[in-house]
Coordinates of C-alpha atoms and ligand atoms in Angstrom, one line a residue:
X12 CA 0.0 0.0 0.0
X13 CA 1.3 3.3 -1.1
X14 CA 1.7 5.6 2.5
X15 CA 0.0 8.5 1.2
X16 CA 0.8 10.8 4.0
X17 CA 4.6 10.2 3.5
X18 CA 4.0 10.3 -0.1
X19 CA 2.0 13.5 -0.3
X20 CA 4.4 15.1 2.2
X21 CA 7.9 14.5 0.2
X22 CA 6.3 16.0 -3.1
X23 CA 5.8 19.1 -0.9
X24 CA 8.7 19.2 0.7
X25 CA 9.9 17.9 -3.8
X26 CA 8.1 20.8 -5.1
X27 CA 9.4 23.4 -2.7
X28 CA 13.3 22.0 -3.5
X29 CA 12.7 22.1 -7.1
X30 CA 12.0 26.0 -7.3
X31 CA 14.8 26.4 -5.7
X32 CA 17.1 24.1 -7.1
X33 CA 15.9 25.9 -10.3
X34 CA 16.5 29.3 -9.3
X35 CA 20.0 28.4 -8.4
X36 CA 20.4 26.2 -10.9
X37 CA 19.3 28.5 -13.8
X38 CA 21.5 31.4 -11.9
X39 CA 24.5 29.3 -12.7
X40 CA 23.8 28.3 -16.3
X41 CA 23.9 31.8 -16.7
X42 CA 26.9 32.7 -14.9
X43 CA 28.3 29.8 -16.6
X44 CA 27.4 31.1 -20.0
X45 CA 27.7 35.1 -19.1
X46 CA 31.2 33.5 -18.4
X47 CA 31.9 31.1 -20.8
X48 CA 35.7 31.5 -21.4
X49 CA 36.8 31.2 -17.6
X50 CA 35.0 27.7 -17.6
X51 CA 37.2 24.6 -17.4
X52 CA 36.4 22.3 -20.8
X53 CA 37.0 19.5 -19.2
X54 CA 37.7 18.5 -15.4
X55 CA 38.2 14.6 -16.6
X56 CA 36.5 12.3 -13.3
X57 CA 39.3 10.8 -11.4
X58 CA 39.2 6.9 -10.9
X59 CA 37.7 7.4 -7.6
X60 CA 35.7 9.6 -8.5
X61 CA 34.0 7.0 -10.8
X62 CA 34.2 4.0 -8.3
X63 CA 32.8 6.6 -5.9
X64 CA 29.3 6.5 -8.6
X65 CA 29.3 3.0 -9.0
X66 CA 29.0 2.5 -5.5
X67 CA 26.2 4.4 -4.9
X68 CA 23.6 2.8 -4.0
X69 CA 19.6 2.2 -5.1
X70 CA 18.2 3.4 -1.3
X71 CA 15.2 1.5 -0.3
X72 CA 14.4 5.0 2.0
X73 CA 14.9 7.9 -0.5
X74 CA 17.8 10.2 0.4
X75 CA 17.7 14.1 0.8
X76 CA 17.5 15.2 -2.3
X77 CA 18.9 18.7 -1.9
X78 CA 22.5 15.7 -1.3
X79 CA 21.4 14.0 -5.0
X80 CA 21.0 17.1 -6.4
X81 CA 24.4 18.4 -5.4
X82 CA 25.9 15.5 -6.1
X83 CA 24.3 15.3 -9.6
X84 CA 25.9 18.6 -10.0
X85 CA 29.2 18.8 -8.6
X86 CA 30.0 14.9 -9.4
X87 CA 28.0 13.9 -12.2
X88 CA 27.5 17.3 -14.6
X89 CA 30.7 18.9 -13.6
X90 CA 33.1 16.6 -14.7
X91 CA 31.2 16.2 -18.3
X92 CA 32.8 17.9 -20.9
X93 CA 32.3 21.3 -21.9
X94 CA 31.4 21.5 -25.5
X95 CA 29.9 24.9 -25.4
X96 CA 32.8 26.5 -24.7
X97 CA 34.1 28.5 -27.1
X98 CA 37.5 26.4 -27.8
X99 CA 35.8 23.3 -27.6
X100 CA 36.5 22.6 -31.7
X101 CA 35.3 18.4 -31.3
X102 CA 33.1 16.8 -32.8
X103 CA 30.4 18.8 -34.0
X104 CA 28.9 20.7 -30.8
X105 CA 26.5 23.2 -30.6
X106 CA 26.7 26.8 -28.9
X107 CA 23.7 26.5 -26.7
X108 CA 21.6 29.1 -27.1
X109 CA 19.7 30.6 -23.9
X110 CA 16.8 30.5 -25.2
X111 CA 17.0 26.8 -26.1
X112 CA 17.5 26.4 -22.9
X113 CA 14.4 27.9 -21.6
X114 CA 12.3 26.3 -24.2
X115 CA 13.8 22.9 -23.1
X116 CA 12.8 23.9 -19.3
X117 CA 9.5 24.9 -20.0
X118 CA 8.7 21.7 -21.8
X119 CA 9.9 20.3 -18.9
X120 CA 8.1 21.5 -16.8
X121 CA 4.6 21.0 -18.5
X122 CA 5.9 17.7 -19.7
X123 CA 3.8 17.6 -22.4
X124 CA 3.6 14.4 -25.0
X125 CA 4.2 15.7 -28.3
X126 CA 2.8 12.5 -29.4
X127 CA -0.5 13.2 -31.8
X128 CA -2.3 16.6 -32.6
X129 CA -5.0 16.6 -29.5
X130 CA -2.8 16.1 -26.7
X131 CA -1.5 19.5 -27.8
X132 CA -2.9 21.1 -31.0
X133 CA -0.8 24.2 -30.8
X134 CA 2.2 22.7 -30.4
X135 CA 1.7 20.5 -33.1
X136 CA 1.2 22.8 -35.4
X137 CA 4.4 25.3 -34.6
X138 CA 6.1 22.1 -35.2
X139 CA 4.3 21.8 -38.6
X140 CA 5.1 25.4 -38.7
X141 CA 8.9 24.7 -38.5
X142 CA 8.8 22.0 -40.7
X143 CA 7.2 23.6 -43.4
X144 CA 9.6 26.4 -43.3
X145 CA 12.7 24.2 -42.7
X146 CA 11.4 22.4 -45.7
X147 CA 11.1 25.6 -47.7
X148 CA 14.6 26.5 -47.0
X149 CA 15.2 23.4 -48.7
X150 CA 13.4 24.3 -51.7
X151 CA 10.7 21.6 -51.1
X152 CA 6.8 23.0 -51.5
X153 CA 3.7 22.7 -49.8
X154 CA 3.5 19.0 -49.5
X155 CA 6.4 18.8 -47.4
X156 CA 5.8 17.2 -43.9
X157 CA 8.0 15.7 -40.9
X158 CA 8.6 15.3 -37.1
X159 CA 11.4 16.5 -34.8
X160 CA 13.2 13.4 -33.8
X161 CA 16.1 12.2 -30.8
X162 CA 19.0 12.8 -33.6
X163 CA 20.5 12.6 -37.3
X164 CA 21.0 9.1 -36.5
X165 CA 16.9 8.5 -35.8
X166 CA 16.3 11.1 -38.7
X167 CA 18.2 9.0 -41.3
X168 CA 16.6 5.9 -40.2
X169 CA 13.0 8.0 -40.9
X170 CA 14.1 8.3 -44.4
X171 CA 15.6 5.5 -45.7
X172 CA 12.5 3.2 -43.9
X173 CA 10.4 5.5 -45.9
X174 CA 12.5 5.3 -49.4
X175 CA 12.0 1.3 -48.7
X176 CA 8.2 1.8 -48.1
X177 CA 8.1 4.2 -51.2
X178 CA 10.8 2.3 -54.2
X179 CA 10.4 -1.7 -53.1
X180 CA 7.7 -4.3 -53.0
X181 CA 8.4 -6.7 -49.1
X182 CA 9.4 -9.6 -52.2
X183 CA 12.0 -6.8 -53.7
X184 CA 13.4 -6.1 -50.1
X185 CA 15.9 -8.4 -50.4
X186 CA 17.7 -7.3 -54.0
X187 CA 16.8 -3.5 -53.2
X188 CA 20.4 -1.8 -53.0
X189 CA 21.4 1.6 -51.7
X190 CA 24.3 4.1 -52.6
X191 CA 26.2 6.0 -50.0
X192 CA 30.1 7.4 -50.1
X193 CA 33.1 6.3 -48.0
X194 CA 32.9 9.9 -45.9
X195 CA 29.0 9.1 -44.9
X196 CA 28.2 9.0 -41.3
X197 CA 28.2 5.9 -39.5
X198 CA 24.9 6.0 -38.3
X199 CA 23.4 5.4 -42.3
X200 CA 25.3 2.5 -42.4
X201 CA 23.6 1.8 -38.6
X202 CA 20.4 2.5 -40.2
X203 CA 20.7 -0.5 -42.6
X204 CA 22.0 -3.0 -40.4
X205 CA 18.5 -2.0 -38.5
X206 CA 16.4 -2.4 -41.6
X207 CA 18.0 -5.8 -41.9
X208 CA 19.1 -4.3 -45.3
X209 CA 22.7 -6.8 -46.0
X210 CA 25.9 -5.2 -46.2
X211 CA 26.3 -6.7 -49.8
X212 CA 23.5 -4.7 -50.7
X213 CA 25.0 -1.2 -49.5
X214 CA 27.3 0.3 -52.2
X215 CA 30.0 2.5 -50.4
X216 CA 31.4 4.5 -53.2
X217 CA 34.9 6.0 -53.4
X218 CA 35.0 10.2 -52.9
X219 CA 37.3 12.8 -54.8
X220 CA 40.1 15.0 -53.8
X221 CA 37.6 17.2 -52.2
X222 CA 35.5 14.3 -50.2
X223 CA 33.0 14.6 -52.5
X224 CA 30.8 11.3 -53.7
X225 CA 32.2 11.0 -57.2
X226 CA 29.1 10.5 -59.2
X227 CA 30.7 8.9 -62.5
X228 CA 31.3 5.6 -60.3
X229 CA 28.2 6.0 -58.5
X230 CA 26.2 5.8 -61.8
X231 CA 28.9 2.8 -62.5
X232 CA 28.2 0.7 -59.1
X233 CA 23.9 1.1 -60.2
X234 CA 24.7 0.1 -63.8
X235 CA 26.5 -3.2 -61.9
X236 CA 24.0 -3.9 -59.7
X237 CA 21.0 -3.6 -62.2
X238 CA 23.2 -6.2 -64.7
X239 CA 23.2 -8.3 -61.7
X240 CA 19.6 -8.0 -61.1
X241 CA 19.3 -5.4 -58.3
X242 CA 16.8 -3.2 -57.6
X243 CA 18.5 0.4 -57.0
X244 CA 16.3 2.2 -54.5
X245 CA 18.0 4.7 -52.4
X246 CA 21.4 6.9 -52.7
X247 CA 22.1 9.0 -49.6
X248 CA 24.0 12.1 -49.9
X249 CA 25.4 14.4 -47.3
X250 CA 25.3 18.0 -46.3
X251 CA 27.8 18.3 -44.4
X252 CA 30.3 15.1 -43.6
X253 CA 31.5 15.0 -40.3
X254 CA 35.2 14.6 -41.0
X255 CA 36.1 17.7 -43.3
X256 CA 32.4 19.5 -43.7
X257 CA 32.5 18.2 -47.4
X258 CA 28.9 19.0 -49.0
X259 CA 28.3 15.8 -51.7
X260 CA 27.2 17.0 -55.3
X261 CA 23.4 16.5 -54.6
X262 CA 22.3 18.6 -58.0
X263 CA 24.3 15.8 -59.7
X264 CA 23.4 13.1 -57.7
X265 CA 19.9 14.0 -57.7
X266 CA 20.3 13.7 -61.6
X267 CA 21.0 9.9 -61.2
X268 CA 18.2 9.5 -58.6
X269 CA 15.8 10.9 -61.2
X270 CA 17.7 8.5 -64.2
X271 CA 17.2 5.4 -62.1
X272 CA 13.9 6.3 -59.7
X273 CA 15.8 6.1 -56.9
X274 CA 14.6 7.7 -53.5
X275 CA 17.2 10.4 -52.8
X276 CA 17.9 10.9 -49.3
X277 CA 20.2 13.8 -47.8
X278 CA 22.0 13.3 -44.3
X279 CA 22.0 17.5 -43.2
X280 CA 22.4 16.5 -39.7
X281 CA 25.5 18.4 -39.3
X282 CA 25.1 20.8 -42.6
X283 CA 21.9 21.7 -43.2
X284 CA 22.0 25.0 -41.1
X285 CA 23.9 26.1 -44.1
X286 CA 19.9 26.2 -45.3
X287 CA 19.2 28.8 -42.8
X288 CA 22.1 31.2 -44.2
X289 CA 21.5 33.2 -47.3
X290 CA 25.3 33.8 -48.2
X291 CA 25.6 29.9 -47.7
X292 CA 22.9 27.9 -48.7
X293 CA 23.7 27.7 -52.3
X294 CA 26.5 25.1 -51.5
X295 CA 23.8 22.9 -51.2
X296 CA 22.4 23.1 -54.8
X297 CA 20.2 20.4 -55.9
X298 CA 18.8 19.7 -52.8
X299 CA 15.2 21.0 -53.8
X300 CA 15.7 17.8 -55.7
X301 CA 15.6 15.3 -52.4
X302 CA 12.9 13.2 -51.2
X303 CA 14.1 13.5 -48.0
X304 CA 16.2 15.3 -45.8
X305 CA 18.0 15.0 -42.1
X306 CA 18.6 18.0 -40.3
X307 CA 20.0 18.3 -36.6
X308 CA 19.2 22.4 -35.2
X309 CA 21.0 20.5 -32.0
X310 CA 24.7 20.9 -34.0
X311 CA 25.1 24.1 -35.8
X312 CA 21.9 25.8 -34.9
X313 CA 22.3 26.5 -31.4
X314 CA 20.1 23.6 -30.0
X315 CA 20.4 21.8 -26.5
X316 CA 19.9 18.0 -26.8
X317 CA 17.9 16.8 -28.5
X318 CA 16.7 18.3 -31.8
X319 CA 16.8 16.7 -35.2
X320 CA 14.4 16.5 -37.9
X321 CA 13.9 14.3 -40.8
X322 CA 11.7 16.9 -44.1
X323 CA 9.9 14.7 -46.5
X324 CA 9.3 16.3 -49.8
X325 CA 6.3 14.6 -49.6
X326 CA 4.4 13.8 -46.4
X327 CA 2.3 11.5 -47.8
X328 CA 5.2 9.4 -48.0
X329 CA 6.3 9.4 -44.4
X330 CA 2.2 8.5 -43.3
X331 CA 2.3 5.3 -46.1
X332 CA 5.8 4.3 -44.2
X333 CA 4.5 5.1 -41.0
X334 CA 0.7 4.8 -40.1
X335 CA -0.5 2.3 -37.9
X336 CA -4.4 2.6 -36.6
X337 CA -4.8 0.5 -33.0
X338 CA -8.0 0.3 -31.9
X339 CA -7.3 2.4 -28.9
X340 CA -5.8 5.5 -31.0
X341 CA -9.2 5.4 -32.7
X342 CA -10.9 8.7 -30.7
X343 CA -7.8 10.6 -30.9
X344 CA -7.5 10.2 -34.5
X345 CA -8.1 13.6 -36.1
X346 CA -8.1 13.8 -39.9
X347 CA -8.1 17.3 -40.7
X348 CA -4.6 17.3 -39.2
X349 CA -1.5 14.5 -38.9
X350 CA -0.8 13.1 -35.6
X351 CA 3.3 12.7 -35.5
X352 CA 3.0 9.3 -34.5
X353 CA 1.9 8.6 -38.3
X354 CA 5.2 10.8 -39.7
X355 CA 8.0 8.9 -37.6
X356 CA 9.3 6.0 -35.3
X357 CA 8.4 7.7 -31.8
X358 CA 5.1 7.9 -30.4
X359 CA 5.6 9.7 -27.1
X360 CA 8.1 11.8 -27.1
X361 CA 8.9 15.6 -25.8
X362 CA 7.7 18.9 -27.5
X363 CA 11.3 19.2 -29.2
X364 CA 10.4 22.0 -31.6
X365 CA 9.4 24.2 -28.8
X366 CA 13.2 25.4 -28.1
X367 CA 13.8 26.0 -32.0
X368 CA 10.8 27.9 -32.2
X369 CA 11.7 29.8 -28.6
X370 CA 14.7 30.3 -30.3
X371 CA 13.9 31.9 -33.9
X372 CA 11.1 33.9 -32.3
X373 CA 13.3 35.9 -29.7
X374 CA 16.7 35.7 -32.1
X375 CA 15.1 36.2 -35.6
X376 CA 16.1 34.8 -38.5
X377 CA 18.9 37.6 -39.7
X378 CA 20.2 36.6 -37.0
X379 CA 20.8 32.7 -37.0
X380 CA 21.4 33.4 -40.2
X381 CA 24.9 35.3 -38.7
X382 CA 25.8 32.7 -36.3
X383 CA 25.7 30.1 -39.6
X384 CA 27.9 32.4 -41.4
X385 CA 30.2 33.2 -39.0
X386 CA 32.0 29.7 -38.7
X387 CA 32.9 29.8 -42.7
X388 CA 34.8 32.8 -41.4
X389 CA 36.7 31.3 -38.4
X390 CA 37.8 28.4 -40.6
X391 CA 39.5 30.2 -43.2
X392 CA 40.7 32.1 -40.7
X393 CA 42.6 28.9 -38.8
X394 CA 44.0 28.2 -42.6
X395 CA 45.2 32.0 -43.0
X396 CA 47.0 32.0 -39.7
X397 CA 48.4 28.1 -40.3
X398 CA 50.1 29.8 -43.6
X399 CA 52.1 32.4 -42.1
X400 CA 53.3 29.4 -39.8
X401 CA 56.1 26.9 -40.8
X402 CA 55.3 23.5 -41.2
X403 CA 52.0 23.2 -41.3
X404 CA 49.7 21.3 -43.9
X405 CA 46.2 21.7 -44.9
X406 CA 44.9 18.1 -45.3
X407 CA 40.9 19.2 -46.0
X408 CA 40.1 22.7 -46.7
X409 CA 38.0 24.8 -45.0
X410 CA 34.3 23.8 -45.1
X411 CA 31.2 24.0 -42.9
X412 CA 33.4 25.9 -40.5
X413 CA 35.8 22.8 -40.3
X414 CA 39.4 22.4 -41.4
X415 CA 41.7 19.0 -40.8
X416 CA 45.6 20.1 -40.7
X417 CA 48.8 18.9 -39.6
X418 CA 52.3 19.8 -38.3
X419 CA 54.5 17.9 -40.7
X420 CA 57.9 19.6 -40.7
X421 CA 60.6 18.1 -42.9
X422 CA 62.5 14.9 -42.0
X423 CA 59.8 12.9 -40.1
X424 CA 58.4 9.6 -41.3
X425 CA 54.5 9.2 -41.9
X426 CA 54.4 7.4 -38.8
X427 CA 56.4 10.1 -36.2
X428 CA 53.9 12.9 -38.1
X429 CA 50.9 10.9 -36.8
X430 CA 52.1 10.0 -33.4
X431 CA 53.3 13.8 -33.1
X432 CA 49.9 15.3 -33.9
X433 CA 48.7 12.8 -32.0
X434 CA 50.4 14.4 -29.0
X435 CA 49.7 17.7 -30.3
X436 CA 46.0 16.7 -29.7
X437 CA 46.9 15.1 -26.0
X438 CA 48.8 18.4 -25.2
X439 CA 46.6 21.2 -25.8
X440 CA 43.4 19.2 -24.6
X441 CA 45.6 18.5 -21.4
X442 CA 46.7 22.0 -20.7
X443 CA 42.5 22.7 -20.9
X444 CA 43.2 25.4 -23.5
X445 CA 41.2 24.0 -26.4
X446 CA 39.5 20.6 -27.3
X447 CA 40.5 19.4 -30.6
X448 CA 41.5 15.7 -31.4
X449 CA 42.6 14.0 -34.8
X450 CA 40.7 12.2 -37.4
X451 CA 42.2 10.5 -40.2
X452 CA 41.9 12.2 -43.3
X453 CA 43.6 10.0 -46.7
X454 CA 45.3 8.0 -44.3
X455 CA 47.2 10.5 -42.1
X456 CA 46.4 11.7 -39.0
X457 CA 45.3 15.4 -38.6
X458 CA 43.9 17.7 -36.5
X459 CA 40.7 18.6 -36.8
X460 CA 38.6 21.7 -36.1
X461 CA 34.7 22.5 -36.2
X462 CA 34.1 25.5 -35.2
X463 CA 30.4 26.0 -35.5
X464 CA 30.6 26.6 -31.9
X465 CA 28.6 30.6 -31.8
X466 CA 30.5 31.7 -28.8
X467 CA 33.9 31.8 -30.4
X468 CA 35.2 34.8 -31.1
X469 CA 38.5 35.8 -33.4
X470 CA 40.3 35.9 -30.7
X471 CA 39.7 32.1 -29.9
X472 CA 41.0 30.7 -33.5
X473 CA 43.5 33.2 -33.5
X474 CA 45.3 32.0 -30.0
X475 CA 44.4 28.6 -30.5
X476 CA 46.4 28.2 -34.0
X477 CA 49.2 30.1 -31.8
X478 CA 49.3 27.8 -28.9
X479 CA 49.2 24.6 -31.2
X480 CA 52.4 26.0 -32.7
X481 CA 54.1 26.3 -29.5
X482 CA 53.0 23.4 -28.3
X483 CA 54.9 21.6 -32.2
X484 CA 57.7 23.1 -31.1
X485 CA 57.8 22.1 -28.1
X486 CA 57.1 18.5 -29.3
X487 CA 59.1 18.0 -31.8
Ligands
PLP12 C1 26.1 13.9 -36.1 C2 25.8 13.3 -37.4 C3 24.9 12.3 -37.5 C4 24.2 11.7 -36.3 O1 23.4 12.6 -35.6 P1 23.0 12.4 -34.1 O2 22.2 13.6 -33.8 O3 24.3 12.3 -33.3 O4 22.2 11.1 -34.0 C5 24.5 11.8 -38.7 N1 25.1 12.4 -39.8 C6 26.0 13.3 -39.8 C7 26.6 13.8 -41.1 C8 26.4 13.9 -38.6 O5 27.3 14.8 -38.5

């Protein structure tokens, strides 16, 4: 039996803690962000500290909670890693915005399931709202339709389940092939393993100088698997690959989608804020062309975790993909509008498109539109101050706001290069100056740089290209 007067006496004693765990709490984010550069990027948790988590335990009698919370914050949070910070250049992490922030709170708080149109009708249709005019951004028209979604990885899965739903017949499932390039992002390749699509089936196809999908061999691997009686359904380009910011041909690839009725899918998870940027968004040309297309606002568009969305061109495609009716869905049904749960994977699942909107409202669009140009800036300005440098190499140009490079001064073997920028790497993230670690770019190692990060300033990528010099020197 549930002790209601205990119970109803710690949510009190719950509800009074949270407002002012929130007050602080929020107080602190803002320091922390008023503050930004002073921040450590990373306090890396010691081995004790860790053994110290494990061994908490799962109390029978719950604990004071003001103890969790600080704990939480001071153990757990604390000793994350800082991406916002503006010399975090990793991966490919966001600037937060405040106002993401305070959208993601206030969803929060009135916990609301985004999961059809009646449980919240107005929400549902700012998130149509965004849709439509992410999806015009792209060039697509009024039949355009989607859902906010966890990530790029869940958006790409959205898409290519559709393409299948959309190109194959369940008996052509198993010689239906797909077309992607050997710079896309892991989690496509993910995506098929989940669709029990075979790895035979997936084409990887090689990429130029300029880690671009080279479309002559592309058109060469469908020609192949058509003699071999294949069914071509899906090529997948990308917007933005995570390694060197590359941007795929999609006008030309689109071109062979159209030759072969392929489903074209484009992975924008990490490029296609270049869509919201009028200087920029004609690097991605032909992309009125897609059926479909991934876009993550929680990388380059200032977006706390988590806030992707997968575009259809056409809507009607994601409901034939998606659209179950259980009996017990039946009165919440609505026709005149769609209920996500028909558009997507999820069915419960937060009002996501509440920060973005929070977001564009107070900002405006000239203004996202600045923070997406800005980082084309700052990574032509890493490769301006690496050439008045010695011994430094550009491996990938800068693109997206990312640049790969590497100290290779005469007389070192391949391997001593990559172990030394490997160290390079360990050095500067050690000395919590700046966060950058190495990829492999043609086979050497390089350091590489995103910097789509909004809170960096000139002064950031000026000092950083400075320190990593010293630091060579110092290695070599
Ligand atoms: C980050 C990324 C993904 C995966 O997105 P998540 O939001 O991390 O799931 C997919 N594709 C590209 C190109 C990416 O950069």
């Amino acid at each position: 039996m549930l002790n209601r007067k205990q119970y109803d006496k710690d949510i009190v004693s719950a509800k009074k803690l949270q407002i002012e765990e929130l007050k602080e709490r929020l107080s602190e984010v803002f320091d922390v962000n008023t503050n930004i550069h002073n921040q450590n990027i990373t306090v890396a948790p010691d081995e004790d500290l860790l053994e110290e988590i494990m061994n908490i335990e799962i109390p029978r009698a719950g604990r004071d909670a003001k103890d969790v919370a600080d704990e939480l914050v001071n153990k757990v949070f604390k000793t994350s890693l800082l991406t916002q910070h503006p010399r975090f250049f990793s991966f490919v992490a966001s600037g937060v915005s405040p106002y993401s922030i305070a959208g993601s709170i206030l969803s929060d708080i009135y916990n609301i399931n985004n999961c059809g149109y009646e449980t919240a009708p107005p929400i549902s249709l700012i998130e149509e709202k965004l849709i439509r005019w992410m999806g015009s951004r792209a060039g697509f028209g009024d039949e355009c339709g989607g859902v906010f979604t966890s990530g790029g990885s869940l958006s790409n899965l959205t898409g290519m389940i559709a393409a299948r739903c959309k190109k194959l017949t369940e008996d052509e499932y198993s010689i239906g092939t797909a077309y992607i390039s050997d710079q896309t992002h892991s989690s496509v390749k993910k995506g098929f393993r989940l669709m029990g699509i075979k790895t035979a089936n997936v084409s990887v196809i090689p990429s130029d100088d300029a880690f671009k999908m080279r479309v002559d061999l592309l058109e060469e691997a469908i020609k192949k698997d058509l003699a071999d009686g294949k069914k071509p359904f899906l090529v997948v380009g990308t917007l933005g690959t995570t390694n060197t910011g590359s941007i795929d041909p999609l006008d030309k690839i689109s071109e062979i989608a159209k030759k072969y009725e392929m489903w074209m899918h484009v992975d924008g998870a990490f490029g296609g804020s270049v869509l919201f940027s009028d200087i920029y968004c004609h690097l991605a040309k032909g992309i009125e062309e897609a059926d479909s297309l991934s876009w993550d606002t929680h990388k380059w568009a200032m977006q706390v975790y988590s806030c992707s969305c997968i575009i259809a061109k056409d809507k009607k495609d994601l409901i034939n993909a998606f659209m179950e009716h259980p009996e017990y869905l039946e009165d919440v049904i609505n026709s005149e509008h769609t209920d996500s749960w028909d558009l997507g994977i999820e069915m419960s699942r937060p009002a996501r498109a509440i920060k973005l909107w929070y977001t564009v409202q107070a900002m405006g669009t000239d203004l996202l539109a600045d923070v997406i140009d800005y980082p084309f800036f700052h990574s032509s300005l890493v490769k301006k101050e690496l050439e008045k440098l010695e011994g430094w190499e550009i491996t990938s140009p800068p693109m997206c706001g990312t640049i790969t490079f590497r100290f290779a001064p005469k007389g070192l073997s391949e391997k001593e290069m990559d172990d030394l920028n490997g160290a390079i790497s360990r050095k500067i993230i050690e000395d919590n100056y700046a966060y950058i670690v190495t990829t492999t770019i043609k086979g050497k190692r390089a350091l590489r740089m995103n910097m789509i990060n909004c809170n960096s300033t000139d002064e950031d990528i000026i000092s950083t290209v400075r320190k990593l010099d010293e630091i060579a020197h110092e290695l070599v």
